[in-house]
Short mmCIF file of C-alpha atoms in Angstrom, two decimals:
data_model
loop_
_atom_site.label_atom_id
_atom_site.label_comp_id
_atom_site.label_asym_id
_atom_site.label_seq_id
_atom_site.Cartn_x
_atom_site.Cartn_y
_atom_site.Cartn_z
CA MET A 168 49.64 171.65 135.22
CA ASN A 169 51.25 174.87 133.21
CA LEU A 170 54.91 175.92 133.72
CA ASP A 171 55.35 179.37 134.73
CA PHE A 172 58.39 180.35 134.27
CA SER A 173 57.85 184.05 134.49
CA ILE A 174 59.49 184.76 137.76
CA LEU A 175 62.84 184.25 137.09
CA ASN A 176 63.98 187.54 136.54
CA TRP A 177 67.51 189.20 136.77
CA SER A 178 66.23 190.25 140.33
CA LEU A 179 65.54 186.44 141.42
CA ILE A 180 68.96 185.14 140.18
CA GLU A 181 70.31 188.20 142.09
CA GLY A 182 68.08 188.14 145.19
CA PHE A 183 68.73 184.15 145.61
CA ILE A 184 70.79 182.46 142.88
CA LEU A 185 73.96 184.14 142.84
CA LYS A 186 74.90 184.15 146.46
CA GLY A 187 74.41 180.34 146.28
CA LEU A 188 76.09 179.77 142.92
CA TRP A 189 79.37 181.50 144.32
CA PHE A 190 79.03 179.35 147.45
CA SER A 191 79.70 176.38 145.44
CA ILE A 192 81.92 177.16 142.99
CA THR A 193 83.89 178.41 146.40
CA LEU A 194 83.59 175.51 147.52
CA THR A 195 84.52 173.77 144.71
CA ILE A 196 87.47 175.56 144.43
CA VAL A 197 88.49 175.32 148.00
CA ALA A 198 88.21 171.83 148.51
CA THR A 199 89.60 170.89 145.10
CA LEU A 200 92.68 173.15 145.83
CA GLY A 201 93.15 171.60 149.39
CA GLY A 202 92.20 168.17 148.41
CA ILE A 203 95.17 168.05 145.78
CA LEU A 204 97.33 169.75 148.53
CA PHE A 205 95.95 166.95 151.13
CA GLY A 206 95.79 164.21 148.88
CA THR A 207 99.11 164.66 147.32
CA ILE A 208 100.66 164.40 151.07
CA LEU A 209 98.47 161.21 151.67
CA ALA A 210 99.66 159.77 148.89
CA LEU A 211 103.42 160.25 149.15
CA MET A 212 102.57 158.71 152.93
CA ARG A 213 101.49 155.58 151.33
CA LEU A 214 103.93 155.26 148.51
CA SER A 215 106.96 155.90 151.44
CA GLY A 216 107.31 152.71 151.99
CA LYS A 217 107.46 153.11 155.89
CA LYS A 218 104.83 151.57 157.58
CA TRP A 219 104.16 154.47 160.62
CA LEU A 220 103.17 156.55 157.71
CA ASP A 221 101.87 154.07 155.06
CA VAL A 222 99.43 152.43 157.62
CA PRO A 223 97.41 155.79 159.27
CA ALA A 224 97.38 157.46 155.98
CA ALA A 225 95.75 153.80 154.34
CA ILE A 226 93.10 153.77 157.12
CA TYR A 227 92.45 157.83 156.65
CA VAL A 228 91.56 157.02 152.84
CA ASN A 229 90.03 153.44 153.31
CA GLY A 230 87.79 155.04 155.89
CA MET A 231 86.47 158.00 153.71
CA ARG A 232 86.06 156.19 150.93
CA SER A 233 83.23 153.65 152.62
CA VAL A 234 81.21 156.34 153.66
CA PRO A 235 78.74 158.40 152.36
CA LEU A 236 79.32 162.04 151.93
CA VAL A 237 76.05 162.87 153.54
CA MET A 238 77.42 161.03 156.50
CA VAL A 239 80.81 162.62 156.57
CA ILE A 240 78.80 165.75 155.89
CA LEU A 241 76.92 165.40 159.47
CA TRP A 242 80.24 163.93 161.03
CA PHE A 243 81.82 167.29 160.69
CA PHE A 244 79.26 169.51 161.53
CA LEU A 245 78.48 167.43 164.89
CA LEU A 246 82.09 167.33 165.60
CA VAL A 247 83.87 170.66 164.30
CA PRO A 248 82.42 172.44 167.20
CA PHE A 249 83.01 170.07 169.54
CA ILE A 250 86.55 169.87 168.98
CA ILE A 251 87.43 173.35 168.18
CA GLY A 252 85.05 174.77 171.42
CA ARG A 253 82.76 177.15 169.79
CA PRO A 254 79.61 176.76 166.97
CA ILE A 255 80.45 177.69 163.88
CA GLY A 256 78.18 178.03 160.56
CA ALA A 257 77.13 175.70 158.13
CA GLU A 258 79.22 177.20 155.53
CA TYR A 259 82.66 177.07 157.18
CA SER A 260 81.90 173.03 158.24
CA ALA A 261 81.01 172.71 154.50
CA PHE A 262 84.62 173.88 153.30
CA ILE A 263 86.35 171.91 156.05
CA THR A 264 84.15 168.77 155.59
CA PHE A 265 85.12 168.80 151.68
CA ILE A 266 88.70 169.32 152.18
CA ALA A 267 88.89 166.74 154.47
CA PHE A 268 86.93 164.34 152.45
CA GLU A 269 88.32 165.30 148.61
CA ALA A 270 91.61 164.68 150.07
CA ALA A 271 91.16 160.79 150.38
CA TYR A 272 89.76 160.27 146.47
CA PHE A 273 92.51 162.96 145.45
CA SER A 274 95.05 160.90 146.93
CA GLU A 275 94.18 157.88 145.46
CA ILE A 276 94.34 159.72 141.96
CA MET A 277 97.74 160.88 142.65
CA ARG A 278 98.92 157.77 143.87
CA ALA A 279 97.76 156.15 140.85
CA GLY A 280 99.80 158.95 138.90
CA ILE A 281 103.36 158.75 140.51
CA GLN A 282 103.21 155.02 139.97
CA SER A 283 102.65 155.66 136.38
CA ILE A 284 105.66 157.33 136.15
CA PRO A 285 108.74 155.01 135.07
CA ARG A 286 110.96 153.92 137.93
CA GLY A 287 113.62 154.58 135.40
CA GLN A 288 113.27 158.44 136.14
CA VAL A 289 113.51 157.65 139.86
CA TYR A 290 116.59 156.02 139.60
CA ALA A 291 117.57 158.55 136.91
CA GLY A 292 116.45 161.56 139.60
CA GLN A 293 118.58 159.43 141.94
CA ALA A 294 121.75 158.93 139.89
CA MET A 295 121.75 162.76 139.47
CA GLY A 296 122.52 162.94 143.16
CA MET A 297 118.61 164.85 143.72
CA THR A 298 117.63 164.00 147.71
CA TYR A 299 113.82 162.49 147.85
CA GLY A 300 112.38 166.06 148.26
CA GLN A 301 114.12 167.11 145.01
CA ASN A 302 113.43 164.12 143.18
CA MET A 303 109.46 163.93 144.05
CA LYS A 304 109.27 168.08 143.32
CA LEU A 305 111.18 168.19 140.00
CA VAL A 306 110.61 164.83 138.25
CA ILE A 307 108.04 163.17 139.42
CA LEU A 308 105.00 165.31 140.76
CA PRO A 309 105.10 167.92 138.12
CA GLN A 310 104.68 164.95 135.49
CA ALA A 311 102.54 162.66 138.02
CA PHE A 312 100.33 166.38 137.68
CA ARG A 313 100.04 166.37 134.36
CA ASN A 314 99.16 163.09 133.89
CA MET A 315 96.08 162.80 136.02
CA LEU A 316 95.02 166.58 135.09
CA PRO A 317 92.18 165.22 133.21
CA VAL A 318 91.20 162.68 136.15
CA LEU A 319 91.30 165.86 138.30
CA LEU A 320 89.55 167.93 136.62
CA THR A 321 86.69 165.13 135.91
CA GLN A 322 87.03 164.45 140.26
CA THR A 323 86.10 168.67 140.20
CA ILE A 324 83.22 168.04 138.26
CA ILE A 325 81.78 165.36 140.88
CA LEU A 326 82.93 167.44 143.54
CA PHE A 327 80.73 170.22 142.17
CA GLN A 328 78.11 167.65 141.78
CA ASP A 329 78.28 166.72 145.74
CA THR A 330 78.36 170.75 146.74
CA SER A 331 74.52 170.07 146.48
CA LEU A 332 74.52 167.72 149.21
CA VAL A 333 75.26 170.19 151.80
CA TYR A 334 71.55 170.46 151.59
CA ALA A 335 71.99 168.18 154.87
CA ILE A 336 73.16 170.73 156.86
CA GLY A 337 71.16 174.02 155.48
CA ALA A 338 73.54 175.60 153.83
CA TYR A 339 73.30 178.11 150.96
CA ASP A 340 74.24 176.62 147.63
CA LEU A 341 73.40 176.77 144.20
CA LEU A 342 70.64 174.11 144.57
CA LYS A 343 69.43 175.89 148.14
CA GLY A 344 69.15 179.16 146.29
CA PHE A 345 66.88 177.62 143.92
CA GLU A 346 64.71 175.80 146.52
CA THR A 347 64.29 178.97 148.64
CA ALA A 348 63.30 181.12 145.80
CA GLY A 349 60.64 178.35 144.66
CA LYS A 350 59.30 178.67 147.79
CA ASN A 351 58.78 181.96 148.64
CA PHE A 352 57.57 182.57 145.07
CA GLY A 353 55.15 179.52 144.72
CA ARG A 354 57.10 177.86 142.31
CA PRO A 355 59.09 175.09 143.60
CA ILE A 356 58.65 172.52 140.12
CA GLU A 357 60.16 175.42 138.21
CA MET A 358 62.59 176.12 140.02
CA TYR A 359 63.99 172.62 140.65
CA LEU A 360 63.52 172.31 136.78
CA THR A 361 65.44 175.35 136.03
CA ALA A 362 68.55 174.05 139.12
CA ALA A 363 68.94 170.70 137.07
CA VAL A 364 69.10 172.92 133.56
CA LEU A 365 71.60 174.65 135.01
CA TYR A 366 73.87 171.80 136.83
CA PHE A 367 73.68 170.19 133.16
CA ILE A 368 75.08 173.07 131.41
CA ILE A 369 77.66 173.55 133.37
CA CYS A 370 78.86 169.97 133.89
CA TYR A 371 78.49 168.76 130.43
CA SER A 372 80.41 172.05 129.26
CA LEU A 373 83.37 171.48 131.78
CA SER A 374 83.37 167.97 131.08
CA TYR A 375 83.61 168.82 126.88
CA VAL A 376 86.66 170.67 128.01
CA VAL A 377 88.21 168.31 130.30
CA LYS A 378 87.51 165.54 126.82
CA GLN A 379 89.56 168.04 124.74
CA LEU A 380 92.28 168.88 127.36
CA HIS A 381 92.61 164.38 127.02
CA LYS A 382 92.75 164.32 123.57
CA LYS A 383 95.69 167.62 124.23
CA ILE A 384 97.64 165.28 126.78
CA ALA A 385 96.98 161.52 125.01
CA ILE A 386 99.20 163.40 121.89
CA ILE A 387 101.69 164.95 124.23
CA ARG A 388 102.17 161.76 126.15
CA MET B 81 83.87 162.00 176.81
CA ALA B 82 81.93 159.42 177.64
CA MET B 83 79.72 157.18 175.52
CA GLU B 84 76.70 156.30 176.11
CA TRP B 85 75.97 152.94 174.33
CA GLN B 86 72.64 152.45 176.29
CA VAL B 87 71.32 155.24 174.14
CA PHE B 88 69.84 151.83 171.59
CA CYS B 89 68.35 150.05 174.24
CA LYS B 90 65.96 153.14 174.96
CA ASP B 91 62.48 152.73 174.04
CA THR B 92 62.06 154.99 171.06
CA LEU B 93 58.64 156.34 172.91
CA THR B 94 59.49 156.26 176.66
CA SER B 95 63.00 156.39 176.42
CA GLU B 96 63.32 154.06 178.90
CA ILE B 97 66.30 151.66 179.13
CA VAL B 98 64.92 147.92 177.57
CA SER B 99 66.08 144.74 179.48
CA GLY B 100 67.55 142.64 176.33
CA CYS B 101 67.85 145.46 174.28
CA LEU B 102 65.36 144.83 171.61
CA GLY B 103 61.82 145.87 172.57
CA SER B 104 58.96 144.30 171.43
CA GLY B 105 55.53 144.60 169.48
CA ARG B 106 54.67 148.13 169.26
CA ASP B 107 57.58 149.45 172.12
CA SER B 108 60.72 149.17 169.55
CA THR B 109 64.09 150.11 170.94
CA TYR B 110 66.58 152.55 168.94
CA LEU B 111 68.58 149.25 168.08
CA ASN B 112 65.32 147.62 166.45
CA TRP B 113 64.24 150.99 164.77
CA ILE B 114 68.31 151.19 163.36
CA PHE B 115 67.70 147.55 161.91
CA LYS B 116 64.46 148.41 160.12
CA ALA B 117 66.45 151.98 158.59
CA TRP B 118 69.45 149.12 157.65
CA GLY B 119 66.99 147.45 155.92
CA TRP B 120 65.44 150.43 154.21
CA THR B 121 69.10 151.11 152.89
CA VAL B 122 69.89 147.62 151.59
CA GLY B 123 66.12 147.46 149.63
CA VAL B 124 66.81 150.59 148.06
CA SER B 125 70.20 149.96 147.25
CA LEU B 126 69.98 146.37 145.78
CA THR B 127 66.46 147.30 144.21
CA ALA B 128 68.14 150.25 142.26
CA LEU B 129 71.46 148.26 141.90
CA LEU B 130 68.93 145.94 139.68
CA VAL B 131 67.45 148.92 137.39
CA ALA B 132 70.83 150.10 137.07
CA LEU B 133 71.96 147.19 135.78
CA LEU B 134 69.34 146.76 133.05
CA VAL B 135 69.12 149.95 131.98
CA GLY B 136 73.08 150.41 132.16
CA SER B 137 73.16 147.31 130.28
CA ILE B 138 71.00 148.45 127.65
CA ILE B 139 72.04 151.68 126.68
CA GLY B 140 75.32 150.75 126.95
CA VAL B 141 74.90 147.78 124.54
CA ILE B 142 72.91 150.26 122.03
CA ARG B 143 76.39 152.59 122.43
CA THR B 144 78.02 149.95 120.36
CA LEU B 145 75.88 148.69 118.00
CA PRO B 146 76.75 149.06 114.50
CA ASN B 147 74.90 151.19 111.97
CA SER B 148 72.74 152.89 113.99
CA PRO B 149 73.99 155.92 114.24
CA TRP B 150 70.35 157.08 116.36
CA LEU B 151 70.31 154.41 118.79
CA THR B 152 73.92 155.45 119.51
CA ARG B 153 73.01 159.30 120.08
CA PHE B 154 70.25 158.56 122.28
CA GLY B 155 72.60 156.39 124.42
CA ASN B 156 74.70 158.88 124.28
CA ALA B 157 72.34 161.73 125.32
CA TRP B 158 71.27 159.67 127.92
CA VAL B 159 74.47 158.98 129.76
CA GLU B 160 75.12 162.52 129.68
CA LEU B 161 72.05 163.69 130.76
CA PHE B 162 71.97 161.23 133.91
CA ARG B 163 75.56 161.93 135.09
CA ASN B 164 75.77 165.67 134.57
CA ILE B 165 73.35 167.02 137.22
CA PRO B 166 74.04 166.01 140.68
CA LEU B 167 72.18 163.00 142.16
CA LEU B 168 70.23 165.25 144.77
CA VAL B 169 68.58 167.29 142.05
CA GLN B 170 67.45 164.01 140.50
CA ILE B 171 65.97 162.67 143.56
CA PHE B 172 63.77 166.06 144.14
CA LEU B 173 63.07 165.99 139.41
CA TRP B 174 61.49 162.51 140.15
CA TYR B 175 59.89 163.46 143.48
CA PHE B 176 58.31 167.05 143.10
CA VAL B 177 58.57 167.50 138.98
CA LEU B 178 57.93 164.96 137.22
CA PRO B 179 54.56 164.01 139.45
CA ALA B 180 53.57 167.39 138.92
CA LEU B 181 53.57 167.24 134.91
CA ILE B 182 52.48 163.73 134.95
CA PRO B 183 49.79 163.22 136.95
CA ALA B 184 49.65 159.43 136.48
CA MET B 185 52.97 159.50 138.70
CA LYS B 186 51.45 160.96 141.44
CA SER B 187 50.08 157.66 143.12
CA LEU B 188 54.18 156.03 143.01
CA PRO B 189 55.28 155.28 146.36
CA SER B 190 58.41 157.36 147.45
CA PHE B 191 60.18 154.27 147.17
CA VAL B 192 59.55 153.59 143.75
CA LEU B 193 60.54 157.42 143.00
CA VAL B 194 63.62 157.07 144.97
CA VAL B 195 65.12 153.67 143.69
CA LEU B 196 64.36 155.31 139.53
CA ALA B 197 66.16 158.60 140.25
CA LEU B 198 69.51 156.39 142.11
CA GLY B 199 68.81 153.30 139.59
CA PHE B 200 68.86 156.01 136.44
CA PHE B 201 71.75 158.19 137.43
CA THR B 202 73.89 154.85 138.14
CA SER B 203 72.30 153.59 134.66
CA ALA B 204 74.68 155.90 133.21
CA ARG B 205 77.85 155.25 134.78
CA ILE B 206 76.91 151.53 134.39
CA ALA B 207 76.41 152.17 130.94
CA GLU B 208 79.95 153.51 129.96
CA GLN B 209 81.73 150.48 132.14
CA VAL B 210 79.92 148.07 129.91
CA ARG B 211 80.39 150.02 126.87
CA ALA B 212 84.16 150.54 127.19
CA GLY B 213 84.27 146.28 128.33
CA ILE B 214 82.63 145.53 124.90
CA GLN B 215 85.09 147.87 122.92
CA ALA B 216 88.05 146.23 124.98
CA LEU B 217 87.20 143.25 123.14
CA PRO B 218 89.37 142.60 119.90
CA LYS B 219 87.40 143.54 117.05
CA GLY B 220 88.44 139.88 115.79
CA GLN B 221 85.70 138.51 118.49
CA ARG B 222 82.81 140.64 116.95
CA TYR B 223 84.13 139.47 113.36
CA ALA B 224 84.56 135.70 114.06
CA GLY B 225 80.55 135.71 115.88
CA MET B 226 79.69 137.61 111.90
CA ALA B 227 82.00 134.76 110.27
CA LEU B 228 80.12 132.35 111.95
CA GLY B 229 77.19 133.26 110.28
CA PHE B 230 75.80 135.01 113.59
CA THR B 231 73.16 137.84 113.50
CA THR B 232 73.64 140.58 115.52
CA PRO B 233 71.43 139.42 118.68
CA GLN B 234 73.11 136.38 118.36
CA TYR B 235 76.95 137.64 118.30
CA TYR B 236 75.85 139.63 121.57
CA ARG B 237 74.47 137.32 123.39
CA TYR B 238 76.74 134.53 122.64
CA VAL B 239 80.14 135.89 121.70
CA ILE B 240 80.44 139.39 122.97
CA LEU B 241 78.58 140.37 126.23
CA PRO B 242 79.73 137.06 128.34
CA MET B 243 83.09 138.10 127.57
CA ALA B 244 82.53 142.06 128.44
CA TYR B 245 80.74 141.21 131.89
CA ARG B 246 83.49 139.35 133.08
CA ILE B 247 86.26 141.63 132.09
CA ILE B 248 83.94 144.65 133.76
CA ILE B 249 83.14 142.83 137.53
CA PRO B 250 85.87 144.99 139.45
CA PRO B 251 84.36 148.80 137.62
CA LEU B 252 81.19 146.85 138.28
CA THR B 253 82.12 146.13 142.23
CA SER B 254 82.89 150.01 143.23
CA GLU B 255 79.39 151.37 141.18
CA SER B 256 77.59 148.42 143.74
CA MET B 257 79.16 149.83 146.45
CA ASN B 258 78.53 153.78 145.51
CA ILE B 259 74.67 152.97 145.10
CA PHE B 260 75.35 151.98 149.20
CA LYS B 261 76.55 155.00 149.64
CA ASN B 262 74.83 156.75 147.13
CA SER B 263 71.18 155.99 148.97
CA ALA B 264 72.25 157.99 151.55
CA VAL B 265 70.98 160.85 149.48
CA ALA B 266 67.31 159.21 150.05
CA PHE B 267 67.59 161.20 153.01
CA ALA B 268 66.04 164.40 151.73
CA VAL B 269 62.70 162.72 150.72
CA SER B 270 62.45 161.19 154.35
CA ILE B 271 62.88 158.00 152.92
CA PRO B 272 63.36 156.67 156.22
CA GLU B 273 66.65 154.47 156.15
CA LEU B 274 69.89 154.67 157.49
CA THR B 275 71.30 158.81 156.98
CA GLN B 276 67.18 160.04 158.07
CA PHE B 277 67.29 158.11 161.20
CA ALA B 278 71.28 159.04 162.12
CA LEU B 279 69.07 162.68 161.37
CA GLN B 280 65.81 161.98 163.20
CA ALA B 281 67.35 159.49 166.66
CA GLY B 282 70.20 161.82 166.63
CA GLU B 283 67.99 164.73 167.83
CA GLU B 284 65.45 162.89 169.81
CA THR B 285 67.62 161.48 171.83
CA SER B 286 70.85 164.12 171.95
CA ARG B 287 73.05 161.42 171.96
CA PRO B 288 74.32 162.38 167.83
CA ILE B 289 77.73 160.45 168.07
CA GLU B 290 76.68 156.96 169.51
CA ILE B 291 73.84 157.19 166.89
CA TYR B 292 76.47 158.45 164.37
CA LEU B 293 78.68 155.78 164.72
CA GLY B 294 76.43 153.10 165.09
CA VAL B 295 75.00 153.86 161.33
CA THR B 296 78.40 154.47 159.90
CA VAL B 297 79.70 150.96 160.90
CA LEU B 298 76.81 149.41 159.26
CA TYR B 299 77.38 151.24 156.25
CA VAL B 300 81.24 149.73 156.08
CA ILE B 301 79.97 146.79 157.06
CA SER B 302 77.44 147.08 154.02
CA ALA B 303 80.37 148.14 151.82
CA LEU B 304 82.21 145.39 152.49
CA VAL B 305 79.69 142.80 151.93
CA ILE B 306 79.05 144.11 149.14
CA ASN B 307 82.61 143.90 148.45
CA ARG B 308 83.26 140.35 149.44
CA ILE B 309 80.19 139.44 147.67
CA MET B 310 81.86 140.79 144.47
CA ALA B 311 85.53 139.84 144.93
CA PHE B 312 84.23 135.98 144.56
CA ILE B 313 81.90 136.79 141.82
CA GLU B 314 84.76 137.74 139.87
CA LYS B 315 87.10 135.09 140.85
CA ARG B 316 85.00 132.74 139.86
CA ALA B 317 84.18 134.25 136.40
CA ARG B 318 87.96 135.66 135.20
CA VAL B 319 88.75 135.61 132.00
CA PRO B 320 92.33 135.32 132.05
CA GLY B 321 94.52 137.79 130.37
CA PHE B 322 91.74 140.54 130.16
CA VAL B 323 91.51 142.91 132.69
CA ALA B 324 89.11 146.04 131.98
CA SER B 325 90.69 149.32 133.28
CA GLY B 326 87.94 151.97 135.28
CA THR B 327 87.44 155.09 134.03
CA GLY B 328 89.33 156.78 136.71
CA ALA B 329 87.56 158.72 139.66
CA GLY B 330 84.83 157.14 141.12
CA GLY B 331 81.65 158.67 142.25
CA HIS B 332 80.86 159.34 146.17
#
């Protein structure tokens, strides 16, 4: 069969692709920021040394990590409207799911980051008379973030790829945009191919940037 | 909210509760169906794992070969290609695009296509682990093999690979667990595995909570079993003093 990419013009991109691309990017950014925030809280809970904080956080993190993301997406799509008592769209449910799910993954990264800080730094902070909160905020977390930045960004790239899984609940993301365009113009093969190429270009360039950053941070350390 | 676990004992056609919960012959219950779906998940995952280990090992090894810049470049390109495209998109490529471009692929059953998609996707990640494992070995091991007069295939076969595989078992464990989780994406091309079952049975019975819970438990059990098996292998094969570090964040 012959490939025909002639349908791929600006009006198609404007009409079908941009909306999906915008959603995928927003979802990635919101889930990364929310995931890092809640992930850091989970990591602090697990490192607190208090059983009543550690155990629930560990159950949450390990539970999320042993279930496929698609199942988690379906769960939240089903349960969130049930809990808040009114239907919400697939898009909003995707935001909540991804923040909740990625928090589990980011928490493991942050935990490793916090543990990578030499104990002496903690003692130094304590010797200066800092409280636990001050010590975390001023000494430990900034260094943990910097050390873990490449890993956090790698996880963000994986997250961007995973946004395509909102297909399961029919949210309109980048992949859905290409699929809809392909169906409407009778050229699904070309549209799937273009989607693959676009995802590749985005993820490859991002991982190149992360690699450069990794080198830079390796020098600082 | 009351749970109605009898939903699993219902006949899939008549929706009547079957005594003993398991149907026989053509009358199957949702319990029969979920086990069959679990079988598909296990089947897809294990076959894909086999493909991924085979292809990943080859790609991983050729990326570390001395004096073969083109092979190394091919290996690097392979890894970049397969890990920078989302798995779902890759499944669509194997399922819709490749058969349209290569007519011979039209006759392949969808099981094979999904296994190839999942296997090749994971092969890129395993290739990374294999390469990291080989490069984690001290250079002296390679030179020792050479000094003994081994050819390149020989010192890989007798010196480097036996060591490398044993030290990368921990990262391989998480890849094996990932492949089970990632097999869920096969729902998109109607492979009758657990997620596809969850979608269909949840709709049919109007009891999605019970159905999803059942499926989730089976995924967790699968992950635990794989984890235990790999832990056993790791214990038996551990090389004292060698621990390979994973490459950081895992996939989903």
